[in-house]
Amino acid sequence: QVQLVESGGGLVQPGGSLRLSCVASRSIASTMRWYRQAPGKQRELVAGITSGGSTNYADSVKGRFTISRDNAKNTVYLQMNSLKAEDTAVYYCYTYFLRDCWGQGTQVTVSS
């Protein structure tokens, strides 16, 4: 199995930026994804990236968020720009390796 550890969350003002990181405990050849869950809402897919670097995004974050990965460091990133209050959520890293693998989550709060 694989462990995923997220970091980089915090409090930021609207219009600000954050970069989230997710480090895997071993090399991952599968697609990596970022999900988020706001209070009282279902978890939703934010962005995904294949091992070859192909990406996809939720419509709500297109043009503002960028997902990337560094396979040599077993790390996937989520660069978040032009943050809005509605981006406030716990952000989770996900991959499938023999089973569903989730990180513990990192809180992102966008507020003035």
PDB file of N, CA and C in Angstrom:
ATOM      1  N   GLN A   1       0.839  -1.178   0.000  1.00  0.00           N
ATOM      2  CA  GLN A   1       0.000   0.000   0.000  1.00  0.00           C
ATOM      3  C   GLN A   1       0.885   1.243   0.000  1.00  0.00           C
ATOM      4  N   VAL A   2       0.259   2.404  -0.082  1.00  0.00           N
ATOM      5  CA  VAL A   2       1.004   3.652  -0.137  1.00  0.00           C
ATOM      6  C   VAL A   2       0.367   4.656   0.813  1.00  0.00           C
ATOM      7  N   GLN A   3       1.203   5.419   1.482  1.00  0.00           N
ATOM      8  CA  GLN A   3       0.720   6.512   2.335  1.00  0.00           C
ATOM      9  C   GLN A   3       0.898   7.831   1.586  1.00  0.00           C
ATOM     10  N   LEU A   4      -0.078   8.701   1.759  1.00  0.00           N
ATOM     11  CA  LEU A   4      -0.056  10.020   1.139  1.00  0.00           C
ATOM     12  C   LEU A   4      -0.109  11.075   2.237  1.00  0.00           C
ATOM     13  N   VAL A   5       0.759  12.073   2.156  1.00  0.00           N
ATOM     14  CA  VAL A   5       0.807  13.122   3.169  1.00  0.00           C
ATOM     15  C   VAL A   5       0.727  14.480   2.466  1.00  0.00           C
ATOM     16  N   GLU A   6      -0.344  15.207   2.775  1.00  0.00           N
ATOM     17  CA  GLU A   6      -0.533  16.528   2.193  1.00  0.00           C
ATOM     18  C   GLU A   6       0.044  17.614   3.100  1.00  0.00           C
ATOM     19  N   SER A   7       0.379  18.735   2.497  1.00  0.00           N
ATOM     20  CA  SER A   7       0.826  19.910   3.241  1.00  0.00           C
ATOM     21  C   SER A   7       0.584  21.146   2.390  1.00  0.00           C
ATOM     22  N   GLY A   8       0.720  22.306   3.030  1.00  0.00           N
ATOM     23  CA  GLY A   8       0.622  23.556   2.286  1.00  0.00           C
ATOM     24  C   GLY A   8      -0.660  24.335   2.474  1.00  0.00           C
ATOM     25  N   GLY A   9      -1.608  23.772   3.194  1.00  0.00           N
ATOM     26  CA  GLY A   9      -2.842  24.499   3.429  1.00  0.00           C
ATOM     27  C   GLY A   9      -2.639  25.654   4.395  1.00  0.00           C
ATOM     28  N   GLY A  10      -3.695  26.463   4.547  1.00  0.00           N
ATOM     29  CA  GLY A  10      -3.605  27.589   5.473  1.00  0.00           C
ATOM     30  C   GLY A  10      -4.707  28.584   5.225  1.00  0.00           C
ATOM     31  N   LEU A  11      -4.545  29.746   5.835  1.00  0.00           N
ATOM     32  CA  LEU A  11      -5.493  30.850   5.697  1.00  0.00           C
ATOM     33  C   LEU A  11      -4.931  31.850   4.690  1.00  0.00           C
ATOM     34  N   VAL A  12      -5.757  32.224   3.716  1.00  0.00           N
ATOM     35  CA  VAL A  12      -5.321  33.167   2.690  1.00  0.00           C
ATOM     36  C   VAL A  12      -6.475  34.097   2.358  1.00  0.00           C
ATOM     37  N   GLN A  13      -6.155  35.302   1.980  1.00  0.00           N
ATOM     38  CA  GLN A  13      -7.185  36.265   1.604  1.00  0.00           C
ATOM     39  C   GLN A  13      -7.708  35.976   0.200  1.00  0.00           C
ATOM     40  N   PRO A  14      -8.928  36.389  -0.091  1.00  0.00           N
ATOM     41  CA  PRO A  14      -9.446  36.232  -1.460  1.00  0.00           C
ATOM     42  C   PRO A  14      -8.497  36.874  -2.468  1.00  0.00           C
ATOM     43  N   GLY A  15      -8.281  36.171  -3.571  1.00  0.00           N
ATOM     44  CA  GLY A  15      -7.340  36.634  -4.583  1.00  0.00           C
ATOM     45  C   GLY A  15      -5.932  36.126  -4.382  1.00  0.00           C
ATOM     46  N   GLY A  16      -5.676  35.527  -3.233  1.00  0.00           N
ATOM     47  CA  GLY A  16      -4.341  35.024  -2.921  1.00  0.00           C
ATOM     48  C   GLY A  16      -4.058  33.668  -3.534  1.00  0.00           C
ATOM     49  N   SER A  17      -2.874  33.143  -3.196  1.00  0.00           N
ATOM     50  CA  SER A  17      -2.409  31.870  -3.756  1.00  0.00           C
ATOM     51  C   SER A  17      -1.890  30.954  -2.660  1.00  0.00           C
ATOM     52  N   LEU A  18      -1.990  29.667  -2.929  1.00  0.00           N
ATOM     53  CA  LEU A  18      -1.392  28.631  -2.097  1.00  0.00           C
ATOM     54  C   LEU A  18      -0.916  27.511  -3.006  1.00  0.00           C
ATOM     55  N   ARG A  19       0.102  26.785  -2.550  1.00  0.00           N
ATOM     56  CA  ARG A  19       0.530  25.589  -3.255  1.00  0.00           C
ATOM     57  C   ARG A  19       0.473  24.407  -2.296  1.00  0.00           C
ATOM     58  N   LEU A  20      -0.344  23.437  -2.651  1.00  0.00           N
ATOM     59  CA  LEU A  20      -0.446  22.209  -1.867  1.00  0.00           C
ATOM     60  C   LEU A  20       0.523  21.166  -2.419  1.00  0.00           C
ATOM     61  N   SER A  21       1.042  20.351  -1.517  1.00  0.00           N
ATOM     62  CA  SER A  21       1.920  19.248  -1.900  1.00  0.00           C
ATOM     63  C   SER A  21       1.381  17.949  -1.333  1.00  0.00           C
ATOM     64  N   CYS A  22       1.603  16.875  -2.045  1.00  0.00           N
ATOM     65  CA  CYS A  22       1.215  15.538  -1.581  1.00  0.00           C
ATOM     66  C   CYS A  22       2.386  14.612  -1.883  1.00  0.00           C
ATOM     67  N   VAL A  23       2.985  14.085  -0.814  1.00  0.00           N
ATOM     68  CA  VAL A  23       4.127  13.190  -0.959  1.00  0.00           C
ATOM     69  C   VAL A  23       3.671  11.758  -0.731  1.00  0.00           C
ATOM     70  N   ALA A  24       4.003  10.892  -1.676  1.00  0.00           N
ATOM     71  CA  ALA A  24       3.676   9.475  -1.552  1.00  0.00           C
ATOM     72  C   ALA A  24       4.862   8.709  -0.965  1.00  0.00           C
ATOM     73  N   SER A  25       4.544   7.638  -0.254  1.00  0.00           N
ATOM     74  CA  SER A  25       5.589   6.865   0.418  1.00  0.00           C
ATOM     75  C   SER A  25       6.366   5.964  -0.533  1.00  0.00           C
ATOM     76  N   ARG A  26       5.896   5.891  -1.780  1.00  0.00           N
ATOM     77  CA  ARG A  26       6.603   5.099  -2.781  1.00  0.00           C
ATOM     78  C   ARG A  26       6.276   5.649  -4.157  1.00  0.00           C
ATOM     79  N   SER A  27       6.997   5.184  -5.134  1.00  0.00           N
ATOM     80  CA  SER A  27       6.766   5.628  -6.501  1.00  0.00           C
ATOM     81  C   SER A  27       5.371   5.221  -6.953  1.00  0.00           C
ATOM     82  N   ILE A  28       4.675   6.171  -7.560  1.00  0.00           N
ATOM     83  CA  ILE A  28       3.311   5.938  -8.019  1.00  0.00           C
ATOM     84  C   ILE A  28       3.247   6.143  -9.519  1.00  0.00           C
ATOM     85  N   ALA A  29       2.813   5.113 -10.247  1.00  0.00           N
ATOM     86  CA  ALA A  29       2.699   5.227 -11.694  1.00  0.00           C
ATOM     87  C   ALA A  29       1.280   5.539 -12.127  1.00  0.00           C
ATOM     88  N   SER A  30       0.362   5.569 -11.186  1.00  0.00           N
ATOM     89  CA  SER A  30      -1.043   5.756 -11.528  1.00  0.00           C
ATOM     90  C   SER A  30      -1.427   7.225 -11.464  1.00  0.00           C
ATOM     91  N   THR A  31      -2.655   7.483 -11.868  1.00  0.00           N
ATOM     92  CA  THR A  31      -3.187   8.839 -11.818  1.00  0.00           C
ATOM     93  C   THR A  31      -3.284   9.323 -10.374  1.00  0.00           C
ATOM     94  N   MET A  32      -2.926  10.570 -10.177  1.00  0.00           N
ATOM     95  CA  MET A  32      -3.049  11.218  -8.876  1.00  0.00           C
ATOM     96  C   MET A  32      -4.135  12.276  -8.981  1.00  0.00           C
ATOM     97  N   ARG A  33      -4.900  12.414  -7.926  1.00  0.00           N
ATOM     98  CA  ARG A  33      -5.995  13.373  -7.946  1.00  0.00           C
ATOM     99  C   ARG A  33      -6.012  14.193  -6.663  1.00  0.00           C
ATOM    100  N   TRP A  34      -6.559  15.394  -6.776  1.00  0.00           N
ATOM    101  CA  TRP A  34      -6.900  16.231  -5.619  1.00  0.00           C
ATOM    102  C   TRP A  34      -8.423  16.323  -5.548  1.00  0.00           C
ATOM    103  N   TYR A  35      -8.939  16.092  -4.356  1.00  0.00           N
ATOM    104  CA  TYR A  35     -10.351  16.273  -4.052  1.00  0.00           C
ATOM    105  C   TYR A  35     -10.457  17.331  -2.955  1.00  0.00           C
ATOM    106  N   ARG A  36     -11.666  17.853  -2.775  1.00  0.00           N
ATOM    107  CA  ARG A  36     -11.913  18.750  -1.662  1.00  0.00           C
ATOM    108  C   ARG A  36     -13.303  18.503  -1.104  1.00  0.00           C
ATOM    109  N   GLN A  37     -13.441  18.844   0.179  1.00  0.00           N
ATOM    110  CA  GLN A  37     -14.729  18.698   0.838  1.00  0.00           C
ATOM    111  C   GLN A  37     -14.967  19.906   1.728  1.00  0.00           C
ATOM    112  N   ALA A  38     -16.002  20.660   1.397  1.00  0.00           N
ATOM    113  CA  ALA A  38     -16.396  21.809   2.200  1.00  0.00           C
ATOM    114  C   ALA A  38     -17.409  21.357   3.247  1.00  0.00           C
ATOM    115  N   PRO A  39     -17.549  22.091   4.335  1.00  0.00           N
ATOM    116  CA  PRO A  39     -18.500  21.712   5.379  1.00  0.00           C
ATOM    117  C   PRO A  39     -19.911  21.541   4.825  1.00  0.00           C
ATOM    118  N   GLY A  40     -20.524  20.408   5.140  1.00  0.00           N
ATOM    119  CA  GLY A  40     -21.885  20.156   4.710  1.00  0.00           C
ATOM    120  C   GLY A  40     -22.038  19.758   3.261  1.00  0.00           C
ATOM    121  N   LYS A  41     -20.927  19.583   2.561  1.00  0.00           N
ATOM    122  CA  LYS A  41     -20.988  19.227   1.144  1.00  0.00           C
ATOM    123  C   LYS A  41     -20.271  17.909   0.884  1.00  0.00           C
ATOM    124  N   GLN A  42     -20.582  17.313  -0.264  1.00  0.00           N
ATOM    125  CA  GLN A  42     -19.919  16.075  -0.644  1.00  0.00           C
ATOM    126  C   GLN A  42     -18.505  16.360  -1.150  1.00  0.00           C
ATOM    127  N   ARG A  43     -17.659  15.353  -1.015  1.00  0.00           N
ATOM    128  CA  ARG A  43     -16.310  15.472  -1.546  1.00  0.00           C
ATOM    129  C   ARG A  43     -16.396  15.560  -3.067  1.00  0.00           C
ATOM    130  N   GLU A  44     -15.601  16.457  -3.654  1.00  0.00           N
ATOM    131  CA  GLU A  44     -15.645  16.645  -5.098  1.00  0.00           C
ATOM    132  C   GLU A  44     -14.236  16.622  -5.699  1.00  0.00           C
ATOM    133  N   LEU A  45     -14.156  16.149  -6.929  1.00  0.00           N
ATOM    134  CA  LEU A  45     -12.883  16.115  -7.636  1.00  0.00           C
ATOM    135  C   LEU A  45     -12.491  17.527  -8.048  1.00  0.00           C
ATOM    136  N   VAL A  46     -11.249  17.885  -7.775  1.00  0.00           N
ATOM    137  CA  VAL A  46     -10.720  19.194  -8.150  1.00  0.00           C
ATOM    138  C   VAL A  46      -9.868  19.084  -9.413  1.00  0.00           C
ATOM    139  N   ALA A  47      -8.920  18.139  -9.401  1.00  0.00           N
ATOM    140  CA  ALA A  47      -8.003  18.006 -10.534  1.00  0.00           C
ATOM    141  C   ALA A  47      -7.351  16.634 -10.499  1.00  0.00           C
ATOM    142  N   GLY A  48      -6.916  16.177 -11.676  1.00  0.00           N
ATOM    143  CA  GLY A  48      -6.215  14.911 -11.767  1.00  0.00           C
ATOM    144  C   GLY A  48      -5.080  15.006 -12.759  1.00  0.00           C
ATOM    145  N   ILE A  49      -4.075  14.131 -12.582  1.00  0.00           N
ATOM    146  CA  ILE A  49      -2.942  14.104 -13.500  1.00  0.00           C
ATOM    147  C   ILE A  49      -2.496  12.663 -13.674  1.00  0.00           C
ATOM    148  N   THR A  50      -2.325  12.247 -14.934  1.00  0.00           N
ATOM    149  CA  THR A  50      -1.879  10.890 -15.204  1.00  0.00           C
ATOM    150  C   THR A  50      -0.361  10.792 -15.037  1.00  0.00           C
ATOM    151  N   SER A  51       0.155   9.587 -15.109  1.00  0.00           N
ATOM    152  CA  SER A  51       1.597   9.398 -15.003  1.00  0.00           C
ATOM    153  C   SER A  51       2.327  10.073 -16.151  1.00  0.00           C
ATOM    154  N   GLY A  52       1.649  10.228 -17.275  1.00  0.00           N
ATOM    155  CA  GLY A  52       2.241  10.882 -18.436  1.00  0.00           C
ATOM    156  C   GLY A  52       2.084  12.382 -18.450  1.00  0.00           C
ATOM    157  N   GLY A  53       1.342  12.912 -17.472  1.00  0.00           N
ATOM    158  CA  GLY A  53       1.212  14.354 -17.354  1.00  0.00           C
ATOM    159  C   GLY A  53      -0.068  14.948 -17.916  1.00  0.00           C
ATOM    160  N   SER A  54      -0.981  14.132 -18.409  1.00  0.00           N
ATOM    161  CA  SER A  54      -2.265  14.658 -18.871  1.00  0.00           C
ATOM    162  C   SER A  54      -3.092  15.087 -17.663  1.00  0.00           C
ATOM    163  N   THR A  55      -3.773  16.215 -17.803  1.00  0.00           N
ATOM    164  CA  THR A  55      -4.490  16.785 -16.663  1.00  0.00           C
ATOM    165  C   THR A  55      -5.973  17.000 -16.976  1.00  0.00           C
ATOM    166  N   ASN A  56      -6.764  17.062 -15.922  1.00  0.00           N
ATOM    167  CA  ASN A  56      -8.165  17.448 -16.044  1.00  0.00           C
ATOM    168  C   ASN A  56      -8.540  18.237 -14.797  1.00  0.00           C
ATOM    169  N   TYR A  57      -9.533  19.109 -14.947  1.00  0.00           N
ATOM    170  CA  TYR A  57      -9.919  20.014 -13.862  1.00  0.00           C
ATOM    171  C   TYR A  57     -11.433  20.124 -13.762  1.00  0.00           C
ATOM    172  N   ALA A  58     -11.892  20.396 -12.551  1.00  0.00           N
ATOM    173  CA  ALA A  58     -13.281  20.774 -12.370  1.00  0.00           C
ATOM    174  C   ALA A  58     -13.494  22.134 -13.027  1.00  0.00           C
ATOM    175  N   ASP A  59     -14.688  22.343 -13.558  1.00  0.00           N
ATOM    176  CA  ASP A  59     -14.972  23.614 -14.226  1.00  0.00           C
ATOM    177  C   ASP A  59     -14.761  24.799 -13.286  1.00  0.00           C
ATOM    178  N   SER A  60     -15.040  24.595 -12.020  1.00  0.00           N
ATOM    179  CA  SER A  60     -14.971  25.691 -11.051  1.00  0.00           C
ATOM    180  C   SER A  60     -13.550  26.182 -10.793  1.00  0.00           C
ATOM    181  N   VAL A  61     -12.540  25.398 -11.169  1.00  0.00           N
ATOM    182  CA  VAL A  61     -11.159  25.801 -10.889  1.00  0.00           C
ATOM    183  C   VAL A  61     -10.327  25.993 -12.153  1.00  0.00           C
ATOM    184  N   LYS A  62     -10.889  25.703 -13.311  1.00  0.00           N
ATOM    185  CA  LYS A  62     -10.145  25.851 -14.567  1.00  0.00           C
ATOM    186  C   LYS A  62      -9.640  27.275 -14.728  1.00  0.00           C
ATOM    187  N   GLY A  63      -8.378  27.391 -15.116  1.00  0.00           N
ATOM    188  CA  GLY A  63      -7.771  28.702 -15.293  1.00  0.00           C
ATOM    189  C   GLY A  63      -7.200  29.300 -14.026  1.00  0.00           C
ATOM    190  N   ARG A  64      -7.518  28.709 -12.869  1.00  0.00           N
ATOM    191  CA  ARG A  64      -7.002  29.223 -11.595  1.00  0.00           C
ATOM    192  C   ARG A  64      -6.070  28.229 -10.912  1.00  0.00           C
ATOM    193  N   PHE A  65      -6.360  26.952 -11.045  1.00  0.00           N
ATOM    194  CA  PHE A  65      -5.564  25.906 -10.382  1.00  0.00           C
ATOM    195  C   PHE A  65      -4.738  25.153 -11.418  1.00  0.00           C
ATOM    196  N   THR A  66      -3.561  24.705 -10.995  1.00  0.00           N
ATOM    197  CA  THR A  66      -2.705  23.900 -11.854  1.00  0.00           C
ATOM    198  C   THR A  66      -2.176  22.711 -11.072  1.00  0.00           C
ATOM    199  N   ILE A  67      -2.412  21.518 -11.598  1.00  0.00           N
ATOM    200  CA  ILE A  67      -1.884  20.306 -10.982  1.00  0.00           C
ATOM    201  C   ILE A  67      -0.618  19.890 -11.728  1.00  0.00           C
ATOM    202  N   SER A  68       0.357  19.416 -10.976  1.00  0.00           N
ATOM    203  CA  SER A  68       1.597  18.952 -11.580  1.00  0.00           C
ATOM    204  C   SER A  68       2.166  17.837 -10.710  1.00  0.00           C
ATOM    205  N   ARG A  69       3.147  17.117 -11.246  1.00  0.00           N
ATOM    206  CA  ARG A  69       3.757  16.054 -10.464  1.00  0.00           C
ATOM    207  C   ARG A  69       5.242  15.970 -10.772  1.00  0.00           C
ATOM    208  N   ASP A  70       5.975  15.539  -9.752  1.00  0.00           N
ATOM    209  CA  ASP A  70       7.405  15.295  -9.868  1.00  0.00           C
ATOM    210  C   ASP A  70       7.608  13.827  -9.510  1.00  0.00           C
ATOM    211  N   ASN A  71       7.700  12.985 -10.521  1.00  0.00           N
ATOM    212  CA  ASN A  71       7.786  11.551 -10.268  1.00  0.00           C
ATOM    213  C   ASN A  71       9.069  11.166  -9.522  1.00  0.00           C
ATOM    214  N   ALA A  72      10.117  11.929  -9.718  1.00  0.00           N
ATOM    215  CA  ALA A  72      11.376  11.636  -9.021  1.00  0.00           C
ATOM    216  C   ALA A  72      11.253  11.852  -7.516  1.00  0.00           C
ATOM    217  N   LYS A  73      10.333  12.743  -7.126  1.00  0.00           N
ATOM    218  CA  LYS A  73      10.123  13.047  -5.709  1.00  0.00           C
ATOM    219  C   LYS A  73       8.840  12.405  -5.169  1.00  0.00           C
ATOM    220  N   ASN A  74       8.153  11.614  -5.994  1.00  0.00           N
ATOM    221  CA  ASN A  74       6.890  10.986  -5.573  1.00  0.00           C
ATOM    222  C   ASN A  74       5.914  12.028  -5.051  1.00  0.00           C
ATOM    223  N   THR A  75       5.848  13.166  -5.698  1.00  0.00           N
ATOM    224  CA  THR A  75       5.077  14.302  -5.196  1.00  0.00           C
ATOM    225  C   THR A  75       4.157  14.852  -6.281  1.00  0.00           C
ATOM    226  N   VAL A  76       2.950  15.203  -5.858  1.00  0.00           N
ATOM    227  CA  VAL A  76       2.018  15.905  -6.733  1.00  0.00           C
ATOM    228  C   VAL A  76       1.688  17.242  -6.082  1.00  0.00           C
ATOM    229  N   TYR A  77       1.524  18.259  -6.902  1.00  0.00           N
ATOM    230  CA  TYR A  77       1.284  19.614  -6.418  1.00  0.00           C
ATOM    231  C   TYR A  77      -0.054  20.134  -6.932  1.00  0.00           C
ATOM    232  N   LEU A  78      -0.592  21.088  -6.198  1.00  0.00           N
ATOM    233  CA  LEU A  78      -1.755  21.824  -6.669  1.00  0.00           C
ATOM    234  C   LEU A  78      -1.487  23.298  -6.410  1.00  0.00           C
ATOM    235  N   GLN A  79      -1.193  24.028  -7.483  1.00  0.00           N
ATOM    236  CA  GLN A  79      -1.005  25.473  -7.385  1.00  0.00           C
ATOM    237  C   GLN A  79      -2.364  26.128  -7.527  1.00  0.00           C
ATOM    238  N   MET A  80      -2.741  26.891  -6.513  1.00  0.00           N
ATOM    239  CA  MET A  80      -4.059  27.522  -6.483  1.00  0.00           C
ATOM    240  C   MET A  80      -3.896  29.022  -6.485  1.00  0.00           C
ATOM    241  N   ASN A  81      -4.368  29.667  -7.533  1.00  0.00           N
ATOM    242  CA  ASN A  81      -4.298  31.119  -7.670  1.00  0.00           C
ATOM    243  C   ASN A  81      -5.699  31.721  -7.689  1.00  0.00           C
ATOM    244  N   SER A  82      -5.757  33.020  -7.489  1.00  0.00           N
ATOM    245  CA  SER A  82      -7.049  33.737  -7.512  1.00  0.00           C
ATOM    246  C   SER A  82      -8.078  33.032  -6.639  1.00  0.00           C
ATOM    247  N   LEU A  83      -7.680  32.707  -5.439  1.00  0.00           N
ATOM    248  CA  LEU A  83      -8.559  31.943  -4.552  1.00  0.00           C
ATOM    249  C   LEU A  83      -9.801  32.730  -4.167  1.00  0.00           C
ATOM    250  N   LYS A  84     -10.897  31.987  -4.027  1.00  0.00           N
ATOM    251  CA  LYS A  84     -12.188  32.556  -3.670  1.00  0.00           C
ATOM    252  C   LYS A  84     -12.679  31.932  -2.368  1.00  0.00           C
ATOM    253  N   ALA A  85     -13.624  32.600  -1.731  1.00  0.00           N
ATOM    254  CA  ALA A  85     -14.174  32.070  -0.488  1.00  0.00           C
ATOM    255  C   ALA A  85     -14.738  30.659  -0.692  1.00  0.00           C
ATOM    256  N   GLU A  86     -15.312  30.418  -1.845  1.00  0.00           N
ATOM    257  CA  GLU A  86     -15.913  29.106  -2.108  1.00  0.00           C
ATOM    258  C   GLU A  86     -14.890  28.001  -2.327  1.00  0.00           C
ATOM    259  N   ASP A  87     -13.606  28.340  -2.363  1.00  0.00           N
ATOM    260  CA  ASP A  87     -12.556  27.324  -2.422  1.00  0.00           C
ATOM    261  C   ASP A  87     -12.222  26.779  -1.029  1.00  0.00           C
ATOM    262  N   THR A  88     -12.797  27.388  -0.006  1.00  0.00           N
ATOM    263  CA  THR A  88     -12.553  26.927   1.358  1.00  0.00           C
ATOM    264  C   THR A  88     -13.022  25.489   1.526  1.00  0.00           C
ATOM    265  N   ALA A  89     -12.126  24.620   1.967  1.00  0.00           N
ATOM    266  CA  ALA A  89     -12.431  23.200   2.102  1.00  0.00           C
ATOM    267  C   ALA A  89     -11.212  22.483   2.662  1.00  0.00           C
ATOM    268  N   VAL A  90     -11.411  21.224   3.002  1.00  0.00           N
ATOM    269  CA  VAL A  90     -10.287  20.338   3.271  1.00  0.00           C
ATOM    270  C   VAL A  90      -9.925  19.674   1.942  1.00  0.00           C
ATOM    271  N   TYR A  91      -8.663  19.745   1.594  1.00  0.00           N
ATOM    272  CA  TYR A  91      -8.178  19.209   0.320  1.00  0.00           C
ATOM    273  C   TYR A  91      -7.461  17.884   0.570  1.00  0.00           C
ATOM    274  N   TYR A  92      -7.840  16.887  -0.232  1.00  0.00           N
ATOM    275  CA  TYR A  92      -7.306  15.535  -0.068  1.00  0.00           C
ATOM    276  C   TYR A  92      -6.595  15.083  -1.339  1.00  0.00           C
ATOM    277  N   CYS A  93      -5.529  14.371  -1.126  1.00  0.00           N
ATOM    278  CA  CYS A  93      -4.796  13.732  -2.213  1.00  0.00           C
ATOM    279  C   CYS A  93      -5.296  12.290  -2.327  1.00  0.00           C
ATOM    280  N   TYR A  94      -5.388  11.796  -3.545  1.00  0.00           N
ATOM    281  CA  TYR A  94      -5.914  10.449  -3.773  1.00  0.00           C
ATOM    282  C   TYR A  94      -5.167   9.759  -4.905  1.00  0.00           C
ATOM    283  N   THR A  95      -4.995   8.433  -4.712  1.00  0.00           N
ATOM    284  CA  THR A  95      -4.565   7.586  -5.807  1.00  0.00           C
ATOM    285  C   THR A  95      -5.087   6.179  -5.564  1.00  0.00           C
ATOM    286  N   TYR A  96      -5.009   5.360  -6.584  1.00  0.00           N
ATOM    287  CA  TYR A  96      -5.392   3.962  -6.423  1.00  0.00           C
ATOM    288  C   TYR A  96      -4.143   3.106  -6.581  1.00  0.00           C
ATOM    289  N   PHE A  97      -3.804   2.364  -5.530  1.00  0.00           N
ATOM    290  CA  PHE A  97      -2.692   1.418  -5.565  1.00  0.00           C
ATOM    291  C   PHE A  97      -3.120   0.198  -4.788  1.00  0.00           C
ATOM    292  N   LEU A  98      -3.600  -0.771  -5.464  1.00  0.00           N
ATOM    293  CA  LEU A  98      -4.169  -1.997  -4.875  1.00  0.00           C
ATOM    294  C   LEU A  98      -5.510  -1.714  -4.187  1.00  0.00           C
ATOM    295  N   ARG A  99      -5.673  -0.507  -3.718  1.00  0.00           N
ATOM    296  CA  ARG A  99      -6.926  -0.067  -3.087  1.00  0.00           C
ATOM    297  C   ARG A  99      -6.967   1.456  -3.147  1.00  0.00           C
ATOM    298  N   ASP A 100      -8.094   2.044  -2.746  1.00  0.00           N
ATOM    299  CA  ASP A 100      -8.193   3.498  -2.641  1.00  0.00           C
ATOM    300  C   ASP A 100      -7.238   3.989  -1.554  1.00  0.00           C
ATOM    301  N   CYS A 101      -6.445   4.992  -1.892  1.00  0.00           N
ATOM    302  CA  CYS A 101      -5.488   5.562  -0.960  1.00  0.00           C
ATOM    303  C   CYS A 101      -5.759   7.059  -0.815  1.00  0.00           C
ATOM    304  N   TRP A 102      -6.009   7.504   0.391  1.00  0.00           N
ATOM    305  CA  TRP A 102      -6.303   8.906   0.686  1.00  0.00           C
ATOM    306  C   TRP A 102      -5.283   9.451   1.674  1.00  0.00           C
ATOM    307  N   GLY A 103      -4.974  10.737   1.525  1.00  0.00           N
ATOM    308  CA  GLY A 103      -4.202  11.422   2.539  1.00  0.00           C
ATOM    309  C   GLY A 103      -5.115  11.863   3.662  1.00  0.00           C
ATOM    310  N   GLN A 104      -4.517  12.514   4.665  1.00  0.00           N
ATOM    311  CA  GLN A 104      -5.284  12.926   5.831  1.00  0.00           C
ATOM    312  C   GLN A 104      -6.000  14.257   5.612  1.00  0.00           C
ATOM    313  N   GLY A 105      -5.621  14.964   4.561  1.00  0.00           N
ATOM    314  CA  GLY A 105      -6.259  16.228   4.237  1.00  0.00           C
ATOM    315  C   GLY A 105      -5.508  17.431   4.785  1.00  0.00           C
ATOM    316  N   THR A 106      -5.654  18.552   4.105  1.00  0.00           N
ATOM    317  CA  THR A 106      -5.082  19.811   4.563  1.00  0.00           C
ATOM    318  C   THR A 106      -6.133  20.902   4.381  1.00  0.00           C
ATOM    319  N   GLN A 107      -6.306  21.712   5.413  1.00  0.00           N
ATOM    320  CA  GLN A 107      -7.358  22.726   5.418  1.00  0.00           C
ATOM    321  C   GLN A 107      -6.916  23.956   4.625  1.00  0.00           C
ATOM    322  N   VAL A 108      -7.783  24.409   3.737  1.00  0.00           N
ATOM    323  CA  VAL A 108      -7.595  25.667   3.029  1.00  0.00           C
ATOM    324  C   VAL A 108      -8.764  26.578   3.380  1.00  0.00           C
ATOM    325  N   THR A 109      -8.456  27.743   3.914  1.00  0.00           N
ATOM    326  CA  THR A 109      -9.480  28.716   4.279  1.00  0.00           C
ATOM    327  C   THR A 109      -9.202  30.018   3.558  1.00  0.00           C
ATOM    328  N   VAL A 110     -10.182  30.455   2.776  1.00  0.00           N
ATOM    329  CA  VAL A 110     -10.058  31.712   2.038  1.00  0.00           C
ATOM    330  C   VAL A 110     -11.015  32.717   2.668  1.00  0.00           C
ATOM    331  N   SER A 111     -10.442  33.714   3.329  1.00  0.00           N
ATOM    332  CA  SER A 111     -11.259  34.668   4.066  1.00  0.00           C
ATOM    333  C   SER A 111     -10.483  35.954   4.279  1.00  0.00           C
ATOM    334  N   SER A 112     -11.221  37.060   4.309  1.00  0.00           N
ATOM    335  CA  SER A 112     -10.591  38.336   4.608  1.00  0.00           C
ATOM    336  C   SER A 112     -10.682  38.630   6.105  1.00  0.00           C
TER     337      SER A 112
END
